[in-house]
Short mmCIF file of C-alpha atoms and ligand atoms in Angstrom, two decimals:
data_model
loop_
_atom_site.label_atom_id
_atom_site.label_comp_id
_atom_site.label_asym_id
_atom_site.label_seq_id
_atom_site.Cartn_x
_atom_site.Cartn_y
_atom_site.Cartn_z
CA MET A 1 -97.77 81.20 -82.03
CA LYS A 2 -98.23 84.98 -81.84
CA MET A 3 -101.47 86.70 -80.73
CA LEU A 4 -102.41 90.36 -81.00
CA GLU A 5 -104.55 91.71 -78.14
CA ILE A 6 -106.32 94.97 -79.07
CA LYS A 7 -108.35 97.26 -76.79
CA GLY A 8 -110.50 99.16 -79.29
CA GLY A 9 -112.36 102.45 -79.42
CA ASN A 10 -109.47 104.92 -79.20
CA PRO A 11 -109.26 107.73 -81.80
CA LEU A 12 -105.81 107.54 -83.47
CA ASN A 13 -103.76 110.69 -83.90
CA GLY A 14 -100.24 111.31 -85.17
CA THR A 15 -98.15 110.07 -88.12
CA ILE A 16 -97.67 106.59 -89.58
CA ARG A 17 -94.70 106.38 -91.99
CA ILE A 18 -95.18 103.86 -94.79
CA SER A 19 -92.40 101.31 -95.47
CA GLY A 20 -91.04 99.89 -98.72
CA SER A 21 -93.42 97.75 -100.76
CA LYS A 22 -93.62 94.05 -99.86
CA ASN A 23 -94.86 93.15 -103.35
CA SER A 24 -91.96 95.03 -104.92
CA VAL A 25 -89.12 93.88 -102.66
CA VAL A 26 -90.10 90.20 -103.02
CA ALA A 27 -89.31 90.53 -106.73
CA LEU A 28 -86.31 92.88 -106.42
CA ILE A 29 -84.42 90.44 -104.17
CA PRO A 30 -84.48 87.51 -106.66
CA ALA A 31 -83.92 89.94 -109.56
CA ALA A 32 -80.65 91.11 -107.96
CA ILE A 33 -78.95 87.76 -108.64
CA LEU A 34 -79.12 88.46 -112.39
CA SER A 35 -76.24 90.89 -111.90
CA THR A 36 -72.61 89.71 -111.87
CA GLU A 37 -71.76 92.59 -109.53
CA GLU A 38 -72.97 94.17 -106.28
CA VAL A 39 -76.61 95.34 -106.09
CA THR A 40 -77.72 97.65 -103.29
CA ILE A 41 -81.44 97.96 -102.52
CA CYS A 42 -82.62 100.54 -99.98
CA ASN A 43 -85.95 101.23 -98.26
CA VAL A 44 -86.26 97.45 -97.73
CA PRO A 45 -89.09 96.64 -95.26
CA ASP A 46 -88.12 94.46 -92.28
CA ILE A 47 -90.90 91.88 -92.74
CA THR A 48 -90.79 88.09 -92.62
CA ASP A 49 -91.12 87.81 -96.42
CA THR A 50 -87.85 89.74 -96.81
CA SER A 51 -86.10 87.40 -94.35
CA ALA A 52 -87.50 84.30 -96.08
CA LEU A 53 -86.08 85.43 -99.43
CA CYS A 54 -82.70 86.32 -97.90
CA GLU A 55 -82.57 82.77 -96.52
CA ILE A 56 -82.95 81.48 -100.10
CA LEU A 57 -80.15 83.81 -101.27
CA GLU A 58 -77.87 82.50 -98.50
CA PHE A 59 -78.84 78.89 -99.39
CA LEU A 60 -77.66 79.67 -102.95
CA ASN A 61 -74.37 81.02 -101.52
CA VAL A 62 -75.19 84.59 -102.47
CA ASP A 63 -73.46 87.17 -100.28
CA VAL A 64 -76.12 89.26 -98.47
CA LYS A 65 -75.22 92.19 -96.22
CA ARG A 66 -78.12 93.69 -94.27
CA ALA A 67 -77.97 97.23 -92.94
CA THR A 68 -80.88 99.34 -91.64
CA GLU A 69 -83.57 99.24 -94.33
CA SER A 70 -81.08 98.16 -97.02
CA LEU A 71 -79.57 95.04 -98.56
CA VAL A 72 -76.27 94.65 -100.43
CA ILE A 73 -76.46 91.52 -102.60
CA ASN A 74 -73.49 89.99 -104.45
CA SER A 75 -74.00 86.81 -106.46
CA VAL A 76 -70.39 86.47 -107.65
CA ASN A 77 -69.93 83.15 -105.76
CA MET A 78 -73.48 81.86 -106.02
CA GLU A 79 -74.35 78.24 -106.85
CA ASN A 80 -77.42 77.16 -108.81
CA LYS A 81 -78.90 74.44 -106.57
CA GLU A 82 -82.34 72.82 -106.25
CA ILE A 83 -84.33 74.98 -103.83
CA PRO A 84 -86.25 72.73 -101.42
CA SER A 85 -89.82 73.36 -100.24
CA MET A 86 -88.65 74.24 -96.69
CA TYR A 87 -87.62 77.56 -98.23
CA THR A 88 -90.15 78.04 -101.07
CA LYS A 89 -93.31 77.14 -99.11
CA LYS A 90 -92.94 80.20 -96.86
CA LEU A 91 -94.21 82.58 -99.51
CA ARG A 92 -95.67 82.55 -103.03
CA ALA A 93 -93.14 85.10 -104.25
CA SER A 94 -90.36 82.49 -103.98
CA TYR A 95 -91.41 81.69 -107.55
CA TYR A 96 -89.48 84.78 -108.77
CA PHE A 97 -86.35 82.65 -108.32
CA MET A 98 -87.71 80.57 -111.23
CA GLY A 99 -87.45 83.48 -113.68
CA ALA A 100 -84.19 84.80 -112.19
CA LEU A 101 -82.33 81.45 -112.15
CA LEU A 102 -83.68 80.47 -115.57
CA GLY A 103 -82.60 83.86 -116.93
CA LYS A 104 -79.11 83.60 -115.38
CA TYR A 105 -78.28 79.87 -115.73
CA LYS A 106 -80.92 78.65 -118.26
CA LYS A 107 -81.89 76.06 -115.64
CA VAL A 108 -83.77 76.10 -112.33
CA THR A 109 -85.10 73.32 -110.10
CA MET A 110 -87.31 74.31 -107.18
CA ALA A 111 -90.33 73.25 -105.17
CA LEU A 112 -93.72 74.86 -105.87
CA PRO A 113 -94.13 78.20 -104.01
CA GLY A 114 -96.52 78.53 -101.11
CA GLY A 115 -98.85 81.48 -100.44
CA CYS A 116 -102.16 82.47 -98.84
CA SER A 117 -105.25 80.27 -99.02
CA ILE A 118 -107.10 82.93 -101.00
CA GLY A 119 -107.19 80.91 -104.15
CA ALA A 120 -105.69 78.12 -106.26
CA ARG A 121 -103.01 80.54 -107.47
CA PRO A 122 -101.65 78.41 -110.32
CA ILE A 123 -98.47 79.43 -112.17
CA ASN A 124 -99.53 78.29 -115.65
CA LEU A 125 -99.00 81.77 -117.16
CA HIS A 126 -95.46 81.94 -115.77
CA LEU A 127 -94.65 78.53 -117.26
CA LYS A 128 -96.28 79.45 -120.59
CA GLY A 129 -93.94 82.45 -120.75
CA PHE A 130 -90.85 80.36 -119.97
CA GLU A 131 -91.83 77.83 -122.66
CA ALA A 132 -92.33 80.64 -125.19
CA LEU A 133 -88.72 81.67 -124.50
CA GLY A 134 -87.58 78.13 -125.41
CA ALA A 135 -87.57 76.40 -122.03
CA THR A 136 -88.98 72.97 -121.19
CA VAL A 137 -90.90 72.51 -117.95
CA THR A 138 -91.12 69.27 -115.96
CA ASN A 139 -92.96 68.81 -112.69
CA LYS A 140 -92.20 65.79 -110.49
CA ASP A 141 -94.12 65.77 -107.17
CA ASN A 142 -94.32 69.55 -107.23
CA ILE A 143 -90.59 69.94 -107.88
CA TYR A 144 -90.35 72.03 -111.06
CA THR A 145 -87.39 71.88 -113.42
CA VAL A 146 -87.33 74.59 -116.09
CA GLU A 147 -84.41 74.54 -118.52
CA ALA A 148 -83.40 75.75 -121.98
CA LYS A 149 -80.45 75.19 -124.31
CA ASP A 150 -80.91 78.82 -125.28
CA LEU A 151 -83.42 81.48 -124.27
CA LYS A 152 -84.73 83.34 -127.33
CA GLY A 153 -86.90 86.45 -127.29
CA ALA A 154 -90.60 85.81 -128.08
CA ASN A 155 -93.99 87.53 -128.33
CA ILE A 156 -96.02 86.45 -125.29
CA TYR A 157 -99.69 87.21 -124.73
CA LEU A 158 -100.92 86.78 -121.12
CA ASP A 159 -104.49 85.40 -120.95
CA PHE A 160 -104.78 87.30 -117.64
CA ALA A 161 -102.78 90.42 -116.70
CA SER A 162 -100.93 88.49 -114.00
CA VAL A 163 -98.50 90.50 -111.82
CA GLY A 164 -96.34 87.50 -111.03
CA ALA A 165 -96.21 86.17 -114.57
CA THR A 166 -95.35 89.62 -115.99
CA ILE A 167 -92.42 90.03 -113.58
CA ASN A 168 -91.21 86.41 -113.86
CA ILE A 169 -91.14 86.54 -117.67
CA MET A 170 -89.23 89.85 -117.49
CA LEU A 171 -86.62 88.18 -115.24
CA ALA A 172 -86.22 85.25 -117.67
CA ALA A 173 -86.06 87.47 -120.76
CA VAL A 174 -83.51 90.19 -119.83
CA LEU A 175 -80.48 88.03 -120.78
CA ALA A 176 -82.21 86.11 -123.61
CA LYS A 177 -81.09 86.43 -127.22
CA GLY A 178 -83.33 88.88 -129.07
CA THR A 179 -86.46 90.80 -128.14
CA THR A 180 -89.42 89.73 -126.00
CA ILE A 181 -92.79 91.48 -126.03
CA ILE A 182 -95.24 90.80 -123.19
CA ASP A 183 -98.78 91.75 -124.25
CA ASN A 184 -101.69 92.16 -121.82
CA ALA A 185 -98.97 92.68 -119.20
CA ALA A 186 -99.97 93.71 -115.68
CA LYS A 187 -99.48 97.44 -114.97
CA GLU A 188 -98.97 97.46 -111.19
CA PRO A 189 -96.39 100.00 -109.86
CA GLU A 190 -94.30 97.11 -108.49
CA ILE A 191 -93.65 96.02 -112.09
CA VAL A 192 -92.25 99.46 -112.90
CA ASN A 193 -90.07 99.26 -109.77
CA VAL A 194 -88.59 95.91 -110.90
CA ALA A 195 -88.07 97.11 -114.50
CA THR A 196 -86.26 100.21 -113.16
CA LEU A 197 -83.92 98.01 -111.09
CA LEU A 198 -83.14 95.85 -114.14
CA ASN A 199 -82.58 98.89 -116.38
CA ASN A 200 -80.28 100.39 -113.69
CA MET A 201 -78.33 97.09 -113.96
CA GLY A 202 -78.07 97.55 -117.74
CA ALA A 203 -81.19 95.86 -119.07
CA LYS A 204 -83.20 97.30 -121.96
CA ILE A 205 -86.86 97.27 -120.89
CA ARG A 206 -89.49 99.68 -122.22
CA GLY A 207 -93.20 99.99 -121.50
CA ALA A 208 -93.28 98.75 -117.88
CA GLY A 209 -96.51 100.09 -116.36
CA THR A 210 -98.36 99.74 -119.66
CA SER A 211 -100.03 96.62 -121.09
CA SER A 212 -97.17 96.03 -123.53
CA ILE A 213 -93.59 95.57 -122.31
CA GLU A 214 -90.57 95.22 -124.63
CA ILE A 215 -87.40 93.54 -123.32
CA VAL A 216 -84.31 93.60 -125.58
CA GLY A 217 -81.93 90.90 -124.32
CA VAL A 218 -78.43 92.00 -123.24
CA GLU A 219 -75.19 90.11 -122.57
CA LYS A 220 -74.74 90.93 -118.89
CA LEU A 221 -76.08 92.98 -116.02
CA GLY A 222 -73.95 94.96 -113.60
CA LYS A 223 -73.82 96.95 -110.38
CA CYS A 224 -76.61 99.24 -109.26
CA PHE A 225 -78.20 101.15 -106.39
CA HIS A 226 -82.00 101.00 -106.19
CA GLU A 227 -84.88 102.10 -103.94
CA VAL A 228 -88.06 100.16 -103.10
CA ILE A 229 -91.23 102.21 -103.75
CA PRO A 230 -93.58 102.87 -100.81
CA ASP A 231 -96.06 100.05 -100.09
CA ARG A 232 -99.38 101.16 -101.61
CA ILE A 233 -101.31 98.38 -99.85
CA GLU A 234 -99.86 99.24 -96.43
CA ALA A 235 -100.67 102.90 -97.19
CA GLY A 236 -104.24 102.07 -98.22
CA THR A 237 -104.73 99.93 -95.11
CA TYR A 238 -103.78 102.81 -92.79
CA VAL A 239 -105.83 105.39 -94.73
CA ILE A 240 -108.86 103.11 -94.27
CA LEU A 241 -107.99 102.83 -90.56
CA GLY A 242 -107.92 106.65 -90.37
CA ALA A 243 -111.36 106.87 -91.97
CA ALA A 244 -112.59 104.43 -89.30
CA VAL A 245 -110.97 105.75 -86.11
CA GLY A 246 -108.62 108.57 -87.13
CA ASN A 247 -108.41 112.02 -85.56
CA ASN A 248 -106.12 113.83 -88.02
CA LEU A 249 -104.16 110.63 -88.66
CA LYS A 250 -101.32 111.39 -91.10
CA ILE A 251 -100.06 108.60 -93.40
CA SER A 252 -96.69 109.75 -94.74
CA ASN A 253 -94.10 108.62 -97.32
CA ILE A 254 -96.71 107.50 -99.85
CA ILE A 255 -97.41 107.93 -103.58
CA PRO A 256 -101.09 109.03 -103.54
CA GLU A 257 -101.57 108.21 -107.25
CA HIS A 258 -100.93 104.52 -106.43
CA ILE A 259 -104.10 104.37 -104.28
CA GLU A 260 -106.34 106.64 -106.36
CA ALA A 261 -109.01 103.93 -106.80
CA LEU A 262 -109.25 103.69 -102.99
CA THR A 263 -109.18 107.43 -102.20
CA SER A 264 -111.86 108.22 -104.79
CA LYS A 265 -114.06 105.44 -103.33
CA LEU A 266 -113.53 106.80 -99.79
CA GLU A 267 -114.46 110.32 -100.96
CA GLU A 268 -117.59 108.86 -102.61
CA MET A 269 -118.45 107.45 -99.13
CA GLY A 270 -118.08 110.90 -97.60
CA VAL A 271 -114.58 110.58 -96.12
CA PHE A 272 -112.69 113.88 -96.12
CA LEU A 273 -109.07 113.32 -97.23
CA ASP A 274 -106.33 115.96 -97.13
CA ILE A 275 -104.14 114.58 -99.95
CA GLY A 276 -100.61 116.08 -100.14
CA THR A 277 -97.73 115.25 -102.48
CA ASP A 278 -96.48 112.36 -100.32
CA TYR A 279 -99.01 112.07 -97.47
CA ILE A 280 -102.71 111.83 -96.63
CA ILE A 281 -104.37 113.19 -93.47
CA VAL A 282 -107.68 111.57 -92.56
CA SER A 283 -110.25 111.70 -89.73
CA SER A 284 -113.23 109.53 -88.98
CA SER A 285 -116.75 110.87 -89.31
CA LYS A 286 -120.17 109.45 -88.52
CA ASN A 287 -122.11 109.90 -91.78
CA TYR A 288 -120.79 107.58 -94.43
CA LYS A 289 -122.79 106.64 -97.53
CA PRO A 290 -122.81 103.01 -98.74
CA VAL A 291 -120.67 102.25 -101.84
CA ASN A 292 -120.14 99.48 -104.38
CA VAL A 293 -116.62 98.19 -105.04
CA LYS A 294 -115.38 95.83 -107.76
CA THR A 295 -111.76 94.66 -107.53
CA GLN A 296 -109.74 94.98 -110.75
CA THR A 297 -106.14 94.82 -111.92
CA TYR A 298 -104.20 98.10 -111.55
CA PRO A 299 -105.19 100.94 -111.76
CA GLY A 300 -108.55 99.52 -110.65
CA PHE A 301 -109.51 98.92 -107.01
CA ALA A 302 -106.82 96.62 -105.55
CA THR A 303 -108.00 93.17 -104.46
CA ASP A 304 -105.55 93.45 -101.54
CA LEU A 305 -107.55 96.39 -100.15
CA GLN A 306 -111.07 94.92 -100.29
CA GLN A 307 -110.52 92.98 -97.05
CA PRO A 308 -109.19 95.97 -95.04
CA LEU A 309 -112.04 98.11 -96.44
CA THR A 310 -114.78 95.72 -95.26
CA PRO A 311 -114.87 96.71 -91.54
CA LEU A 312 -115.03 100.42 -92.50
CA LEU A 313 -118.15 99.72 -94.63
CA THR A 314 -119.97 98.53 -91.46
CA MET A 315 -120.09 102.24 -90.55
CA CYS A 316 -122.03 103.18 -93.73
CA ARG A 317 -125.78 103.87 -93.49
CA GLY A 318 -127.18 101.26 -95.92
CA ARG A 319 -126.01 98.38 -98.11
CA SER A 320 -122.47 98.35 -99.58
CA LYS A 321 -121.21 95.67 -101.92
CA ILE A 322 -117.75 94.31 -102.70
CA GLU A 323 -117.30 92.14 -105.81
CA GLU A 324 -114.01 90.20 -105.77
CA THR A 325 -112.96 89.39 -109.35
CA ILE A 326 -109.31 88.37 -108.87
CA TYR A 327 -109.34 85.53 -106.30
CA GLU A 328 -111.88 82.82 -105.65
CA ASN A 329 -111.58 82.66 -101.85
CA ARG A 330 -110.92 86.08 -100.39
CA PHE A 331 -113.82 86.45 -97.90
CA MET A 332 -112.45 84.38 -94.97
CA HIS A 333 -112.39 87.46 -92.69
CA ILE A 334 -116.17 87.86 -92.90
CA PRO A 335 -117.34 85.18 -90.42
CA TYR A 336 -115.08 86.80 -87.82
CA LEU A 337 -116.39 90.30 -88.56
CA ASN A 338 -119.93 88.94 -88.17
CA GLN A 339 -118.93 87.40 -84.81
CA MET A 340 -117.90 90.96 -83.82
CA GLY A 341 -121.38 92.27 -84.67
CA ALA A 342 -121.17 93.08 -88.38
CA ASP A 343 -124.03 92.13 -90.72
CA ILE A 344 -122.29 90.87 -93.87
CA ARG A 345 -123.58 88.29 -96.34
CA VAL A 346 -121.53 86.55 -99.04
CA LYS A 347 -123.05 85.22 -102.27
CA THR A 348 -120.57 83.69 -104.73
CA GLN A 349 -117.97 86.44 -105.32
CA THR A 350 -119.87 89.36 -103.77
CA SER A 351 -120.15 90.46 -100.15
CA THR A 352 -122.98 92.73 -98.99
CA ILE A 353 -122.29 94.83 -95.90
CA ILE A 354 -125.38 96.20 -94.13
CA GLY A 355 -124.75 99.13 -91.81
CA PRO A 356 -124.39 100.86 -89.58
CA THR A 357 -123.54 98.15 -87.00
CA LYS A 358 -121.52 98.34 -83.79
CA LEU A 359 -118.49 96.05 -83.48
CA THR A 360 -117.61 94.36 -80.18
CA GLY A 361 -114.26 92.72 -79.46
CA THR A 362 -113.94 88.92 -79.38
CA ASP A 363 -111.46 86.13 -80.23
CA VAL A 364 -110.75 85.88 -83.99
CA VAL A 365 -108.21 84.23 -86.32
CA ALA A 366 -106.14 85.72 -89.15
CA THR A 367 -106.62 83.33 -92.09
CA ASP A 368 -104.40 85.25 -94.52
CA LEU A 369 -102.40 88.47 -94.68
CA ARG A 370 -105.09 90.97 -95.68
CA ALA A 371 -107.85 89.22 -93.72
CA GLY A 372 -105.59 89.74 -90.70
CA ALA A 373 -105.25 93.43 -91.52
CA SER A 374 -109.04 93.65 -91.75
CA LEU A 375 -109.37 92.16 -88.24
CA VAL A 376 -106.81 94.63 -86.83
CA ILE A 377 -108.92 97.51 -88.19
CA ALA A 378 -112.09 95.93 -86.79
CA GLY A 379 -110.41 95.42 -83.40
CA LEU A 380 -109.35 99.08 -83.27
CA MET A 381 -112.93 100.11 -84.15
CA ALA A 382 -114.65 97.73 -81.72
CA SER A 383 -115.59 98.33 -78.10
CA GLY A 384 -113.85 95.90 -75.74
CA THR A 385 -110.95 93.55 -76.42
CA THR A 386 -110.18 91.63 -79.62
CA ARG A 387 -107.64 88.80 -79.64
CA ILE A 388 -106.28 87.84 -83.07
CA THR A 389 -104.34 84.58 -83.36
CA ASN A 390 -102.22 83.43 -86.36
CA VAL A 391 -100.78 86.93 -86.41
CA GLU A 392 -97.73 85.57 -88.28
CA HIS A 393 -99.79 86.15 -91.46
CA ILE A 394 -99.96 89.89 -90.70
CA LEU A 395 -96.26 90.23 -89.83
CA ARG A 396 -95.42 88.97 -93.36
CA GLY A 397 -96.62 92.21 -94.92
CA TYR A 398 -96.86 95.04 -92.37
CA GLU A 399 -93.49 96.24 -91.05
CA ASN A 400 -93.51 97.18 -87.34
CA ILE A 401 -97.32 97.23 -87.28
CA VAL A 402 -97.49 97.15 -83.46
CA GLU A 403 -94.95 99.96 -83.01
CA LYS A 404 -96.61 102.08 -85.73
CA LEU A 405 -100.05 101.72 -84.11
CA LEU A 406 -98.80 102.30 -80.54
CA GLU A 407 -97.16 105.50 -81.81
CA VAL A 408 -100.57 106.96 -82.79
CA GLY A 409 -102.42 105.98 -79.61
CA ALA A 410 -103.68 102.46 -80.26
CA LYS A 411 -103.85 100.09 -77.28
CA LEU A 412 -102.49 96.73 -78.40
CA GLU A 413 -99.94 94.15 -77.40
CA LEU A 414 -98.22 91.29 -79.28
CA LYS A 415 -98.13 88.14 -77.12
CA GLU A 416 -96.75 84.61 -77.47
CA VAL A 417 -99.48 81.97 -76.88
C1 LIG B 1 -99.58 89.59 -106.67
O1 LIG B 1 -99.87 88.21 -106.60
C2 LIG B 1 -99.51 90.04 -105.22
N1 LIG B 1 -98.48 89.27 -104.54
C3 LIG B 1 -100.86 89.80 -104.56
O2 LIG B 1 -100.77 90.33 -103.24
C4 LIG B 1 -101.93 90.57 -105.32
O3 LIG B 1 -103.19 90.28 -104.75
C5 LIG B 1 -101.93 90.14 -106.79
O4 LIG B 1 -100.61 90.33 -107.35
C6 LIG B 1 -102.91 90.92 -107.62
O5 LIG B 1 -102.65 92.27 -107.50
C7 LIG B 1 -97.19 89.58 -104.75
O6 LIG B 1 -96.89 90.48 -105.50
C8 LIG B 1 -96.18 88.77 -104.01
P1 LIG B 1 -101.54 87.49 -110.10
P2 LIG B 1 -99.77 87.29 -107.93
O7 LIG B 1 -100.54 86.63 -110.79
O8 LIG B 1 -98.62 87.72 -108.71
C9 LIG B 1 -104.42 83.98 -111.39
C10 LIG B 1 -100.89 90.34 -100.92
O9 LIG B 1 -101.88 90.32 -100.17
N2 LIG B 1 -103.23 83.40 -112.05
O10 LIG B 1 -101.89 88.82 -110.66
O11 LIG B 1 -99.87 85.88 -107.52
C11 LIG B 1 -104.32 83.82 -109.88
O12 LIG B 1 -104.77 82.54 -109.48
C12 LIG B 1 -100.86 89.43 -102.12
O13 LIG B 1 -99.90 91.10 -100.81
C13 LIG B 1 -103.37 82.30 -112.86
O14 LIG B 1 -104.47 81.79 -113.04
O15 LIG B 1 -101.12 87.72 -108.63
C14 LIG B 1 -105.22 84.91 -109.36
O16 LIG B 1 -106.56 84.45 -109.37
C15 LIG B 1 -102.07 88.51 -102.20
N3 LIG B 1 -102.27 81.76 -113.46
C16 LIG B 1 -105.04 86.01 -110.39
O17 LIG B 1 -104.49 85.39 -111.57
C17 LIG B 1 -101.02 82.30 -113.26
O18 LIG B 1 -100.04 81.78 -113.85
C18 LIG B 1 -104.10 87.11 -109.90
O19 LIG B 1 -102.84 86.59 -109.86
C19 LIG B 1 -100.89 83.43 -112.42
C20 LIG B 1 -102.00 83.97 -111.82
#
């Protein structure tokens, strides 16, 4: 098991370059098999989620060539086989193979995807979409079989603007007969990135990024070259870090509009941000005002950033609140932050952070990806040494996090324990 040992208290200075988006690439990789020709994806982050999905491609006999930060995927010899849980349990996003294989072969059999313990994370909306397209769904001991004689375009209303369901239905609908409309679709930038890939392959998708997406089915999809957008959650995590311990910390290769809900909240707190076209420069200061945050679907405040934001709010003079509306169990970082000296209370879906408090290093555990990121920020803020175990969670979604932090003056070391 991997452990991160952090000696905190150092101001961080220099540039952190943001990598390609985890939540985009985990959909782009399965989407690529819908083509009958070669698909090249660049700006691919080297994270464990990428490797886990490439393992599934290789299991399906898809040809995958990896170069620096890019993948060349060719599914000309692929086989549609049952995907066992040893592959799918590694990450929730394995479920995008459901939509892609259903769309390509009209049949998919795979074990239920895994994911963080932040909530039940059912896939009922995905399955409702597949059934609307004419598929039948059976589930035998968590092995799902979804198949259709024919996939026909349909009007689908999502009870919740689910990111995963929006993308998965898009993948199943691009080769269907006729037109599909997804209403109350999620609007996250990753959805636009996937729709752009599919359109570059020859699909006919309009409205991605709005709450209504139209997909006109086509006969086949071909060759394309595509780029992963910068990771807005990685970017937001490092901007928060800069507000906590930065000294002119520059976060580069970002799309500032994608984290507008965060930057406006930080400015409300009293953080000074120098926002450029594709970068943000940020420094820590001592007088932050308390704020209230409510997580929403995009373009609202991202649920993935409420955990990294929490340690920063311990620096505010007064009571801040975070209301989590997307997941039912996304406060598992808080007991560890309190062990470090924070004063945070949780009541149902709202945390109250009373500040300012001093953080002191101690031994903590990463319970999920963004909780882990929150503990890294707290460790870099704290006096003394913080040891974070279960760091594998963090390595799923933050490319080269140790190297990037060492580069800007952090004192940390990744160890095997
Ligand atoms: C994506 O998860 C992201 N993951 C999550 O990021 C992110 O938090 C989430 O979108 C919201 O922005 C990936 O893209 C791989 P949802 P997803 O479907 O698609 C409920 C991270 O830290 N729901 O929008 O699973 C669900 O239980 C991860 O990078 C249903 O009830 O999110 C949850 O409460 C964590 N039925 C809510 O909707 C369904 O069929 C949000 O889910 C689907 C979802």
